[in-house]
Coordinates of C-alpha atoms in Angstrom, one line a residue:
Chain T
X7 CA 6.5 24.7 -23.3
X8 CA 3.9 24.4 -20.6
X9 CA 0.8 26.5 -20.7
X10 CA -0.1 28.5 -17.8
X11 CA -3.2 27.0 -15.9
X12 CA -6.3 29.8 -16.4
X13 CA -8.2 30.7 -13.4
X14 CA -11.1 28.2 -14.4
X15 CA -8.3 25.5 -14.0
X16 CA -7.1 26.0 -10.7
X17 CA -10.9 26.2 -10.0
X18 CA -11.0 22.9 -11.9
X19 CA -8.7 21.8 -9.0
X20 CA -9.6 23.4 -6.2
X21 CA -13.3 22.1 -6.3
X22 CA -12.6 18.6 -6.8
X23 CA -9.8 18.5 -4.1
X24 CA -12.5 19.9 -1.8
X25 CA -14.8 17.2 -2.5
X26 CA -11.7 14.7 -2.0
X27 CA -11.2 16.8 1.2
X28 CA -15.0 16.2 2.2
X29 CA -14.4 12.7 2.2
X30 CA -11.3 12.2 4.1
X31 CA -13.4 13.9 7.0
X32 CA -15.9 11.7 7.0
X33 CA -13.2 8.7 7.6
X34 CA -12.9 10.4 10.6
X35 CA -16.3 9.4 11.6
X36 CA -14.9 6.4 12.4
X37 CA -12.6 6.9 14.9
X38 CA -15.0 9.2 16.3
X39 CA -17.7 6.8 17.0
X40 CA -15.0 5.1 18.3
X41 CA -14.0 7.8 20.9
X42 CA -17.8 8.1 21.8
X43 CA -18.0 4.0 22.4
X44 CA -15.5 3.7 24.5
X45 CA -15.9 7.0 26.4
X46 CA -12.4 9.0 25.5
X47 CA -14.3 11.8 25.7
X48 CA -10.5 14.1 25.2
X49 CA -10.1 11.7 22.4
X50 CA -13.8 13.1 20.7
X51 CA -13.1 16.2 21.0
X52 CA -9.6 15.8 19.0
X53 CA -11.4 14.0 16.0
X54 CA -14.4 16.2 16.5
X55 CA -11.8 19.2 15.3
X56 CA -10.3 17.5 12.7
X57 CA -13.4 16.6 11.4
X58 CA -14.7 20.1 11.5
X59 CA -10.9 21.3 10.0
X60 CA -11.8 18.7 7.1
X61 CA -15.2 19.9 6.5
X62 CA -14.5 23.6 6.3
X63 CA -11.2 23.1 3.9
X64 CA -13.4 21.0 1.7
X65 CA -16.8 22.9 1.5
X66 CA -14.6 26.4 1.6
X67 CA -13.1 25.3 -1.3
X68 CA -16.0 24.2 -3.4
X69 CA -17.5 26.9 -2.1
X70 CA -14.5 29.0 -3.0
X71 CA -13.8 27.2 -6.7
X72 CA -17.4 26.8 -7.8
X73 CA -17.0 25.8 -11.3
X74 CA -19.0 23.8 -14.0
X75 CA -16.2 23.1 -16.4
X76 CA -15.5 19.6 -17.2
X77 CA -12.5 17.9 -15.8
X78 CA -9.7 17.1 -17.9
X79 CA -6.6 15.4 -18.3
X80 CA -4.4 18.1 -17.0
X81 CA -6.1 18.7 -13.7
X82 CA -6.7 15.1 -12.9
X83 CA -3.0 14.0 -11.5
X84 CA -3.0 17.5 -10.0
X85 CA -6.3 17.1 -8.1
X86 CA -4.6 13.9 -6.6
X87 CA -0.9 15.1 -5.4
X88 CA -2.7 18.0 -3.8
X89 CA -5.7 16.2 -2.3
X90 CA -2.9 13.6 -0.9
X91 CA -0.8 16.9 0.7
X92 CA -4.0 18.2 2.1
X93 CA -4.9 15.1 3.5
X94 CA -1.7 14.2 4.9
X95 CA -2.3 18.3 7.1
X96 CA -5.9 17.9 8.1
X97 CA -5.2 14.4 8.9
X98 CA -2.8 15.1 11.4
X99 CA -4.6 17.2 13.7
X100 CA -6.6 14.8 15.8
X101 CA -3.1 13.4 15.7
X102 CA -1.3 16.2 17.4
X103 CA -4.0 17.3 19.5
X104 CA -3.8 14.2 21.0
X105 CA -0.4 14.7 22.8
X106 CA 1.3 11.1 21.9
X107 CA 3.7 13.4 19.0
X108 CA 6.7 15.2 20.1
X109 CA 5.8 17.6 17.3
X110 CA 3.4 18.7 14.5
X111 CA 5.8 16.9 12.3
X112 CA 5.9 13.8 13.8
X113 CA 2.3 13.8 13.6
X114 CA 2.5 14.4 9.8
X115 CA 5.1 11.8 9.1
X116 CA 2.8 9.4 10.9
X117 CA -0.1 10.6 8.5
X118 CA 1.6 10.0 5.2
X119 CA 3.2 6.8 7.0
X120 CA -0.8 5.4 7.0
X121 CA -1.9 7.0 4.0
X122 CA 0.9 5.6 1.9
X123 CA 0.8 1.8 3.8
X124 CA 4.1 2.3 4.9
X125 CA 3.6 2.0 8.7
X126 CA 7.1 3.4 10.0
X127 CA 6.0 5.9 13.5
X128 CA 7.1 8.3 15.7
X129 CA 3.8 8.0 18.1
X130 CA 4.9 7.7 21.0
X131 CA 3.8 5.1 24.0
X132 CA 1.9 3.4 21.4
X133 CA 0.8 0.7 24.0
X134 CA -1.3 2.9 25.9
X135 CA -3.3 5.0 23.7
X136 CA -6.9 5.5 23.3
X137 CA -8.9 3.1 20.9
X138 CA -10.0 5.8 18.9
X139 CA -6.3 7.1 18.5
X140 CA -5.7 3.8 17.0
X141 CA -8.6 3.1 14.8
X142 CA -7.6 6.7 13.0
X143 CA -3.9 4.9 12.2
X144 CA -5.8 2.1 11.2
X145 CA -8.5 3.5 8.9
X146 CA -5.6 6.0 7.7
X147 CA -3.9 2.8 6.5
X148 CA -6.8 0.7 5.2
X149 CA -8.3 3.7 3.3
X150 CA -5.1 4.7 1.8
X151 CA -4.0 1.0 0.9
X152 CA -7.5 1.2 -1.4
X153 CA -6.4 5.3 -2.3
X154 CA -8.1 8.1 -0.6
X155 CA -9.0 9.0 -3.9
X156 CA -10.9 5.1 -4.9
X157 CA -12.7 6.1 -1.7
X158 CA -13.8 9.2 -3.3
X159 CA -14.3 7.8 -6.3
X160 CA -16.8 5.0 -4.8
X161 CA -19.1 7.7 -3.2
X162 CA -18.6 11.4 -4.8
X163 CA -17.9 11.4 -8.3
X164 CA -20.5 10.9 -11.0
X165 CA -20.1 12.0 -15.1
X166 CA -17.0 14.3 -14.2
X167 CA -15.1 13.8 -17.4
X168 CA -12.3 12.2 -18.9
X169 CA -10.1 13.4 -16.2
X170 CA -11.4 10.7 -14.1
X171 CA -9.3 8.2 -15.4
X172 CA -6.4 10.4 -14.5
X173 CA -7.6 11.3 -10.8
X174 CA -7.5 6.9 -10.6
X175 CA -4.6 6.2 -12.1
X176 CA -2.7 9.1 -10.1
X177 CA -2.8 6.9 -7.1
X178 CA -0.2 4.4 -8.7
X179 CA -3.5 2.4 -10.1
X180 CA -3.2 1.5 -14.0
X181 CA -5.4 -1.6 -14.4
X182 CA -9.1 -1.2 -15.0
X183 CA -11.0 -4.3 -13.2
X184 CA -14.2 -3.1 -15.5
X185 CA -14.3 -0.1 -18.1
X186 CA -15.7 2.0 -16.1
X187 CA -13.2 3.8 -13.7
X188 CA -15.8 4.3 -10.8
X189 CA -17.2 0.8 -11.5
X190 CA -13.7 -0.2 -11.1
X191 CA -13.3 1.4 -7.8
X192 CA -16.7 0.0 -6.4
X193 CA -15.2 -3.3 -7.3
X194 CA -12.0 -3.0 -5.5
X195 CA -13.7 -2.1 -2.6
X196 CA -16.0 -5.2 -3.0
X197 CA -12.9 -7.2 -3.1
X198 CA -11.4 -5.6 0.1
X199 CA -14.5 -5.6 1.8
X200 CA -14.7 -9.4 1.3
X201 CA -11.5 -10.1 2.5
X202 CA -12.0 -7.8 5.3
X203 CA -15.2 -10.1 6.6
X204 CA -13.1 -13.0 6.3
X205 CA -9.9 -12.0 7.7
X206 CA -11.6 -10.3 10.6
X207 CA -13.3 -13.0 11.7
X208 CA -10.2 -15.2 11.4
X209 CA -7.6 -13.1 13.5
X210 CA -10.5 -12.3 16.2
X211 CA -11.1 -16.4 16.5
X212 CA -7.1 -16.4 16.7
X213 CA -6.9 -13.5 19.5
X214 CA -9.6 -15.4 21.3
X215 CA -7.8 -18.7 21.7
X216 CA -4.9 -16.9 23.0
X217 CA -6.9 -15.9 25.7
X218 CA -8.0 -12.1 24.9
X219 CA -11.6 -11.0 25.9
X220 CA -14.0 -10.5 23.6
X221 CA -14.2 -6.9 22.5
X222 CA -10.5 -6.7 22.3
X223 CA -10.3 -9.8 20.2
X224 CA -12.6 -7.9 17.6
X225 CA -10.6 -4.4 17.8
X226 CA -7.2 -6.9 17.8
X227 CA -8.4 -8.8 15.0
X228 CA -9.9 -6.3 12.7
X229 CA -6.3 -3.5 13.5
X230 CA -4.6 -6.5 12.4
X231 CA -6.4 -6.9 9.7
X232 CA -6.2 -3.4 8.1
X233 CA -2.7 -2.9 8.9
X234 CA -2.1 -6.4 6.8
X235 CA -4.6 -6.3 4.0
X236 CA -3.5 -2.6 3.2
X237 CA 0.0 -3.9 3.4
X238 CA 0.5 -1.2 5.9
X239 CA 2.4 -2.7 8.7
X240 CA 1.0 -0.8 11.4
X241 CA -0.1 -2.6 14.7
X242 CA -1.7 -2.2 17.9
X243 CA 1.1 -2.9 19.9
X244 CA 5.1 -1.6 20.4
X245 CA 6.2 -4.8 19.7
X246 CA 4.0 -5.1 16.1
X247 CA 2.9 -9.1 15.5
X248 CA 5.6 -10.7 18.1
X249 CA 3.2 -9.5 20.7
X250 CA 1.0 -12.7 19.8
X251 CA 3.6 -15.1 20.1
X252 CA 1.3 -17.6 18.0
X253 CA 2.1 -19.3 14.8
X254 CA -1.6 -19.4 13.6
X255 CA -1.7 -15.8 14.5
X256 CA 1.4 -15.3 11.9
X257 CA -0.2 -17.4 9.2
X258 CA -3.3 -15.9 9.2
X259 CA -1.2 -12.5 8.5
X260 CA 0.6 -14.1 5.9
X261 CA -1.8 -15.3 4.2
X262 CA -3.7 -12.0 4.3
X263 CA -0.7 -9.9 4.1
X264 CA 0.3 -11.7 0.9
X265 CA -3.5 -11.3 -0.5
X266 CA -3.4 -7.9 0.3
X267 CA -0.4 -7.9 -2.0
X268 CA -2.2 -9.5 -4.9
X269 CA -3.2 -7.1 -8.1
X270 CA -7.1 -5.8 -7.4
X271 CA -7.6 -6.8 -11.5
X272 CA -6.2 -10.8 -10.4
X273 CA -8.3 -10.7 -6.9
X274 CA -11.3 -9.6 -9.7
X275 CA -10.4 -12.3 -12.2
X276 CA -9.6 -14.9 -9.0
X277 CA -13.4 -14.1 -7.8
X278 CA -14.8 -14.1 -10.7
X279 CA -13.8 -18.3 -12.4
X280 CA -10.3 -17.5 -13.8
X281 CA -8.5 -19.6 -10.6
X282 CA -5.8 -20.2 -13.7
X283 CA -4.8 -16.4 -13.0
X284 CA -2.6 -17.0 -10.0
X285 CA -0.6 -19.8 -12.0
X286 CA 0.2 -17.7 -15.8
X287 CA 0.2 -13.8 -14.4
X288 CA 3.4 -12.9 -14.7
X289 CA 4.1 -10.9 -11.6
X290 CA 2.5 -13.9 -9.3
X291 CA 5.7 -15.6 -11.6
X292 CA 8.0 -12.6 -10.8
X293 CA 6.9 -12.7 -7.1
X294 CA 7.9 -16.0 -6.6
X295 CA 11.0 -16.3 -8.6
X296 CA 12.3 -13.0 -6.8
X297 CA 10.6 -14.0 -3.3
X298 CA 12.9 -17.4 -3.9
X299 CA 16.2 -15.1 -4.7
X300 CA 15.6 -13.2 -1.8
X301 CA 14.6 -16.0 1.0
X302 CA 17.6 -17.4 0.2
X303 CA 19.8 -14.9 0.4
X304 CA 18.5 -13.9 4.2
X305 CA 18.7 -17.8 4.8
X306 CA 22.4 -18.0 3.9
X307 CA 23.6 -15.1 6.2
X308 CA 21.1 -16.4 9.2
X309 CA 22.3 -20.0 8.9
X310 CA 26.2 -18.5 9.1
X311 CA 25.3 -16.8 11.5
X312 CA 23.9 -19.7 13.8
X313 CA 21.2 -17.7 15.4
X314 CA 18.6 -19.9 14.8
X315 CA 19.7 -23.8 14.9
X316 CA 15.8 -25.3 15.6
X317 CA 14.6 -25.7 12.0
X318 CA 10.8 -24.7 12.8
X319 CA 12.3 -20.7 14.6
X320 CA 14.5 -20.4 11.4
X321 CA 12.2 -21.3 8.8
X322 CA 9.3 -19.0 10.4
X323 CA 11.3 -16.0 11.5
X324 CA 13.0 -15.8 8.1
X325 CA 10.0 -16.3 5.7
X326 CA 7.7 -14.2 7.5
X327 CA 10.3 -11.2 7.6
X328 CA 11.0 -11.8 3.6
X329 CA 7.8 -12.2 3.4
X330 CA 6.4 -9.0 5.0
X331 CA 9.5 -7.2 3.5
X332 CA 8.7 -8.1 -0.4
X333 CA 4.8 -7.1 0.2
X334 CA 5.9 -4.0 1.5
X335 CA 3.8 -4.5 4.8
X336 CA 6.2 -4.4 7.4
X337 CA 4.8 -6.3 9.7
X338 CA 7.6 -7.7 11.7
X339 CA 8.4 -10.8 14.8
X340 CA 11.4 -10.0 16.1
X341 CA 12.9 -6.7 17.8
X342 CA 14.1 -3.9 15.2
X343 CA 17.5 -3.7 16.4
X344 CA 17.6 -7.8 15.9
X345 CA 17.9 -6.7 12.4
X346 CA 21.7 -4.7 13.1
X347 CA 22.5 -6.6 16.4
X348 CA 21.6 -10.4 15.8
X349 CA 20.9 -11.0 11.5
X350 CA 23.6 -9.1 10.1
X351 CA 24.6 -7.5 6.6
X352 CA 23.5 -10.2 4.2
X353 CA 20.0 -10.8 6.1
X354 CA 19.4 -7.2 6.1
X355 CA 20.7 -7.0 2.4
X356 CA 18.2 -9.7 1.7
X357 CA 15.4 -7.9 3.1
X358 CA 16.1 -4.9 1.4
X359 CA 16.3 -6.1 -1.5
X360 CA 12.8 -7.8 -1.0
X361 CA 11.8 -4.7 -0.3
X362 CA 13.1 -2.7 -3.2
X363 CA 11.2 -5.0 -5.6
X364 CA 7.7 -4.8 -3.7
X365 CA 4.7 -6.7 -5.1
X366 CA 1.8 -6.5 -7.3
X367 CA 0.6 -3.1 -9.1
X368 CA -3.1 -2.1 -9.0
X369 CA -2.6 -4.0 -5.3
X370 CA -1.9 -2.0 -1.5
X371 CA 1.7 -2.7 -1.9
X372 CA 4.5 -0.3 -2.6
X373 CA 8.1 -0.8 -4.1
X374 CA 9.0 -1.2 -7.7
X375 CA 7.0 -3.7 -8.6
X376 CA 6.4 -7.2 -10.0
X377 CA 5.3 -5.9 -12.9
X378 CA 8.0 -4.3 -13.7
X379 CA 10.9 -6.3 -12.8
X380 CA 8.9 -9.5 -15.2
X381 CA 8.7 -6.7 -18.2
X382 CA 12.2 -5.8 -17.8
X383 CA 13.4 -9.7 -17.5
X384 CA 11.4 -10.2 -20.6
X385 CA 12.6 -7.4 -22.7
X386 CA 16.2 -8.3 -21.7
X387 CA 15.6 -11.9 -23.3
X388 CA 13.8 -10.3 -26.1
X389 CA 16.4 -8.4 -27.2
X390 CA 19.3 -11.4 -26.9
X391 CA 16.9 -13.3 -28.4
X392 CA 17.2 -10.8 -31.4
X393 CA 20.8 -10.5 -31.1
X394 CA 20.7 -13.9 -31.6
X395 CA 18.5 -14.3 -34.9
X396 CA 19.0 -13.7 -38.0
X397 CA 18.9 -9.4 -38.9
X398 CA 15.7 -10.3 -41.2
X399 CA 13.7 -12.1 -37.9
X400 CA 11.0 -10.5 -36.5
X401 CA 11.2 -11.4 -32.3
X402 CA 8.2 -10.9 -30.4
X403 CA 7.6 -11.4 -26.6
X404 CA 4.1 -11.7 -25.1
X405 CA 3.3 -12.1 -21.3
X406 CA 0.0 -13.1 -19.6
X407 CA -1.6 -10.3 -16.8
X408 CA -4.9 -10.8 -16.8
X409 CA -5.4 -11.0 -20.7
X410 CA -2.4 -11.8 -22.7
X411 CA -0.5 -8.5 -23.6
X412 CA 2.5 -8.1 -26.8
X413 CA 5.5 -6.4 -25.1
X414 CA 5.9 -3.3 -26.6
X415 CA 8.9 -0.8 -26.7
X416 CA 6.3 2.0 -25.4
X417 CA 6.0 0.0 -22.1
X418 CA 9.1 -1.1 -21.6
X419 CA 10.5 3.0 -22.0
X420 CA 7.4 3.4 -19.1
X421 CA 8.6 1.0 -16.6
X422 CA 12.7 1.8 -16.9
X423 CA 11.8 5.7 -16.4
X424 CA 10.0 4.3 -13.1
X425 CA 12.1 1.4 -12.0
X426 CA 15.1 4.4 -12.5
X427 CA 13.2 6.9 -10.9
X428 CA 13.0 4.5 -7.8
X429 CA 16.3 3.5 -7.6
X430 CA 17.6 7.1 -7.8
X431 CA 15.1 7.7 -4.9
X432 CA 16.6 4.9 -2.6
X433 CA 20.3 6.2 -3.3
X434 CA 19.5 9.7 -2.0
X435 CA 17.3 8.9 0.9
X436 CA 20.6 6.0 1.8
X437 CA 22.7 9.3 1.0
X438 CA 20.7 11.4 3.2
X439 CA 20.3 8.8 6.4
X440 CA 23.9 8.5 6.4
X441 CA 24.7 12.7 6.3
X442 CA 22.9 12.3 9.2
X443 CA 25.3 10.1 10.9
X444 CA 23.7 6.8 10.8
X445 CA 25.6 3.7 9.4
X446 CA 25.6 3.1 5.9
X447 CA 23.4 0.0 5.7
X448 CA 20.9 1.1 8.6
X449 CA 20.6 4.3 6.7
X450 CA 19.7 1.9 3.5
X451 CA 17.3 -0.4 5.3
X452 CA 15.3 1.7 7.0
X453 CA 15.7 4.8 3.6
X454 CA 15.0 2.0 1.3
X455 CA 11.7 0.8 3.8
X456 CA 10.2 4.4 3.7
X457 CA 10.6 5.0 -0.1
X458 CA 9.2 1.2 -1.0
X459 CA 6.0 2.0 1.5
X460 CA 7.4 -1.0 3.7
X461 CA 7.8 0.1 7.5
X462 CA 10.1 -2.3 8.3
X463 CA 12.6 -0.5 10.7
X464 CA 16.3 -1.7 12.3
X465 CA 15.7 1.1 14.9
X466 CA 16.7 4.1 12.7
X467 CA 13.0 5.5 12.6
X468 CA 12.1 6.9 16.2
X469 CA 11.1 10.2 17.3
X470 CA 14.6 11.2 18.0
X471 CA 15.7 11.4 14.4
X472 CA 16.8 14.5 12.7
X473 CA 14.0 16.9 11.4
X474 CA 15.4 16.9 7.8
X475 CA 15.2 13.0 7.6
X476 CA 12.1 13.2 9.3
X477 CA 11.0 15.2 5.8
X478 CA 13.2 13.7 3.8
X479 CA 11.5 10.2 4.7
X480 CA 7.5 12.0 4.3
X481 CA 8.5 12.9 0.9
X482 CA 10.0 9.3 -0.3
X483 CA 6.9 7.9 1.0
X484 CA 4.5 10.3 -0.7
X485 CA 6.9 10.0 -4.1
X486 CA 7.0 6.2 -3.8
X487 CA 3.0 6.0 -3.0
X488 CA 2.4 8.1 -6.1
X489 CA 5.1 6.4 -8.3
X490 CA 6.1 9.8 -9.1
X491 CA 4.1 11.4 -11.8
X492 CA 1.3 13.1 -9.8
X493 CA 3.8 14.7 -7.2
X494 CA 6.1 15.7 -10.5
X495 CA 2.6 16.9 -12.1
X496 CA 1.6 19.1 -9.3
X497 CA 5.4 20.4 -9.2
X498 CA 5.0 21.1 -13.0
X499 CA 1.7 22.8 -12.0
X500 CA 3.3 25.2 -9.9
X501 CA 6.3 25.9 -12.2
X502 CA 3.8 26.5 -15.0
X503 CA 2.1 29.5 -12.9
X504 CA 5.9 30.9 -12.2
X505 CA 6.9 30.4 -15.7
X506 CA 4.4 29.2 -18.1
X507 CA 2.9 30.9 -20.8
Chain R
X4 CA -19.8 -9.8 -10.7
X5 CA -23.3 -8.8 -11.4
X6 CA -25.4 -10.2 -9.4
X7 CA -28.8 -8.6 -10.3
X8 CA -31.4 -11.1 -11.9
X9 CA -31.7 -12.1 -14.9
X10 CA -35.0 -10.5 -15.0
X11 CA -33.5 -7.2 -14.0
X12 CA -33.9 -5.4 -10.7
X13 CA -32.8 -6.2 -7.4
X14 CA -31.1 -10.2 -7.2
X15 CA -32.9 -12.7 -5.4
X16 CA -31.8 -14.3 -2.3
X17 CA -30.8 -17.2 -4.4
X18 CA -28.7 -15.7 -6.8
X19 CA -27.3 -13.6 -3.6
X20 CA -26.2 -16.2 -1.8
X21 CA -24.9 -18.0 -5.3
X22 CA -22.6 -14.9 -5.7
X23 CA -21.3 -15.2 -2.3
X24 CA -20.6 -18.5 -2.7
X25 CA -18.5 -17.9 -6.2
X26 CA -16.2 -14.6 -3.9
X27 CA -16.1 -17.1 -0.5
X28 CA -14.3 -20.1 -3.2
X29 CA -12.3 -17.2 -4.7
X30 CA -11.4 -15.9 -1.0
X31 CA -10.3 -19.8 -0.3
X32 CA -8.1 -20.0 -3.9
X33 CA -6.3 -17.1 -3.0
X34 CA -5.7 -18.3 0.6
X35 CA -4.5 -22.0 -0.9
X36 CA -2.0 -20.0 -3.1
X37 CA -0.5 -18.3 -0.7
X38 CA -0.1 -21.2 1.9
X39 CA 1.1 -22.8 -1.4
X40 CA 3.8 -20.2 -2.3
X41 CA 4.7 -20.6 1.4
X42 CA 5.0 -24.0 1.7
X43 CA 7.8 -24.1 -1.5
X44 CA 9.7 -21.4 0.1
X45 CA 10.0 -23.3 3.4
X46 CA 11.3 -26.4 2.2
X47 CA 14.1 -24.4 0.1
X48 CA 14.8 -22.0 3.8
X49 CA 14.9 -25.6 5.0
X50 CA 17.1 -26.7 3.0
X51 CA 19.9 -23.6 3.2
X52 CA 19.4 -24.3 7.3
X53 CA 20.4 -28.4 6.4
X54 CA 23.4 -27.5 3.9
X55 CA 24.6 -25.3 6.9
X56 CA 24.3 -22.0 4.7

């Protein structure tokens, strides 16, 4: 039986989504200032709008829902699924005002796309938009890879209650860096700010050897940057990374696509002496046993297929596509219809399978992951271990993330409901690309790169696509982002008004 | 990593720049294990391309 949420609870959630609200308008800031730098005055006016949009919606409603009860466990994943939806509307006005989407829609599915680090589009003529235009996808990205709410939590919540924990954790975040959740969130922005110092200057000293000038080095180099850390996939140009053309260009994304990958709680341990962490955490082991299974698989079917013969072209295009596949950026260096046209069925199965499995929790990344595949792996071993032993023997399995941890029955229930729930989720959305007439495994690929939060794309994705994919697609990233409990929370939400008691 | 002094209140340049240091080396690990985790992968592509698939 579910209780019926009291009038003080839906104040509960409509204040603290408000504040949420507040600041996704001041991300828009951002692009803003951008606008005003570069004198796109049309552009301004756009994000001037949507910033105005945000600030009313989130001041009306604390205005609106004024409350001083405490926030609980209850309202806590609810305050997140809704915050997300509101975020994903207001978001996409300065988006649709903009005239590069063929629709309000399209404008929304490019929202979520950023806000989930997928980094599948519809905009259209990408190559020639404004700066600001693009600093909006990128922030979109970089902000959601840390969780719109993380941001909140950094700079608007103080002593709200024990529903804090739940707002955090909503996002698809479980591991506390620190016991304090807001600590915790300072600290992964410490960690992305870092790497965002770092990386930035890297890729701009990269674009400036291949010959760009200097401002768009920097704009080059930090888009890049956000669209890899984030493990969004998004880039400032049609033809994503294989614009550069440069090797050091590709390593450099690698290397921060891969970090961007990594579990915020082993960046933390990393950064602060434990160096051992990246050798015993067992989904750094899972990564690389599965990034092995998978490399090879898209290895077999490109050698058969003799595309590449030159060992250097083969070796590069096929671990940075696996690569950027099983991180869930989507970051890609050859042309999408390659994929169908030139690699084939088993490169493409490779991929996706890369993809279903996804990197670390607590991290930017999407999919299944790491995690989860190394608890299941375990628990499978456990239990032919104990078929095994004698019926007196008491079998135990312990695995090292962060701290050593005793596998318990509890967790393992946890991560098949998920690992299920995600696989269900790639079946329909297959199911659902191919009723609307597209091949079976393009359908998969690019179904199975929208519910992992990948953006990888074999040319399905394009503004031409049927509406009800279009929506089918914004919900498997929003459900994948979330890992399903706060969407199903806020669904129970609204069933417990209908029907509750 | 808290940086503030020993003594309590604001860290000192010293211990500022120490703590940079410490998140720069963790930056570099990071970077090392992924160039690492790389490397291993592209010798086995290698090989697959050698053995002809």
């Amino acid at each position: 039986m579910m209780l019926r949420p009291t009038l003080e609870d839906h104040k509960v959630v409509g204040f603290y989504t408000g504040r949420i609200i507040i600041g996704v308008g001041a991300l828009m800031v951002l692009p803003l200032s951008t606008s005003l730098l570069f004198a796109e005055w049309k552009t301004a006016i756009d994000f001037a709008t949507g910033l105005l949009a945000c600030l009313a919606a989130g001041f009306g409603l604390q205005a609106l829902c004024l409350t001083h009860q405490e926030l609980r466990r209850r309202h806590g994943l609810v305050i997140v699924s809704t915050s997300w939806v509101l975020a994903t509307v207001l978001g996409a006005i300065p988006f649709y005002l903009s005239g590069y989407f063929g629709s309000y829609l399209d404008a929304i599915f490019d929202v979520m796309s950023g806000l989930t680090t997928t980094g599948l589009f519809l905009l259209q003529d990408l190559d020639h938009v404004p700066n600001g235009l693009n600093m909006w996808r990128f922030v979109l990205t970089f902000a959601g890879g840390q969780g719109i709410i993380v941001i909140a939590l950094t700079a608007l919540f103080k002593g709200v209650g024990g529903g804090i924990y739940h707002l955090y954790s909503g996002e698809g975040k479980e591991d506390r860096l620190l016991p304090n959740v807001i600590q915790t969130a300072r600290t992964i922005w410490v960690v992305s700010l870092g790497w965002l110092l770092a990386g930035t200057a890297a890729l701009t000293v990269s674009a400036l050897a291949l010959g760009q000038e200097p401002v768009r080095a920097l704009l080059h180099g930090l888009w890049v940057f956000m669209g890899a850390f984030s493990t969004g996939g998004f880039a400032p140009q049609s033809y994503n990374t294989m614009w550069y053309h440069s090797l050091v260009f590709e390593i450099l994304c690698v290397i921060i696509f891969v970090a961007g990958s990594l579990n915020f709680a082993v960046h933390w341990a990393v950064w602060t002496g434990s160096r051992a962490e990246l050798r015993r955490n067992v989904e750094l082991r899972s990564f690389a046993v599965t990034l092995g299974i998978f490399s090879l698989i898209t290895a077999i079917g490109l050698a058969r297929s003799g595309l590449y013969t030159d060992a250097l072209p083969f070796v590069r295009k096929t671990l940075y596509l696996v690569l950027s596949g099983h991180t869930t950026t989507g970051f890609g260096t050859i042309y999408a219809r390659s994929l169908v046209t030139q690699w084939g069925p088993l490169p493409m199965l490779g991929i996706i399978g890369a993809m279903i499995i996804g990197a670390s929790s607590c991290s930017t990344a999407g999919g299944i992951k790491g995690i989860r595949v190394a608890i299941i792996s375990k628990s499978f071993l456990q239990d032919v271990r104990r078929a095994l032993s004698p019926e007196s023997s008491v079998i135990t399995s312990r695995y090292h993330h962060v701290k050593d941890r005793m596998l318990a029955d509890d967790t393992v229930r946890t991560v098949l409901m998920i690992t299920i729930a995600f696989l269900t989720m790639h079946a329909i959305i297959t199911v659902a690309g191919v009723m609307a007439g597209y091949p079976v495994l393009e359908a998969g690929f690019d179904g199975v790169s929208a519910a992992s939060n990948t953006g990888l794309s074999c040319g399905l994705t394009a503004p031409s696509m049927p509406d009800f994919l279009k929506v089918v697609y914004v919900l498997a990233m929003w459900l994948g982002r979330m890992e399903f409990l706060a969407v199903f929370a806020l669904f129970g939400w609204i069933w417990s008004v209908v029907r509750g008691r | 990593m808290d940086s503030r002094s020993r003594t309590g209140g604001r860290p000192t340049p010293t211990e500022q720049i120490q703590t940079l240091a410490v998140f720069a080396t963790g930056i570099l690990a990071e970077a090392m294990y992924v160039i690492g985790l790389g490397a291993l992968c592209s010798v086995a592509i290698m090989a697959v391309l050698l053995a002809g698939g």
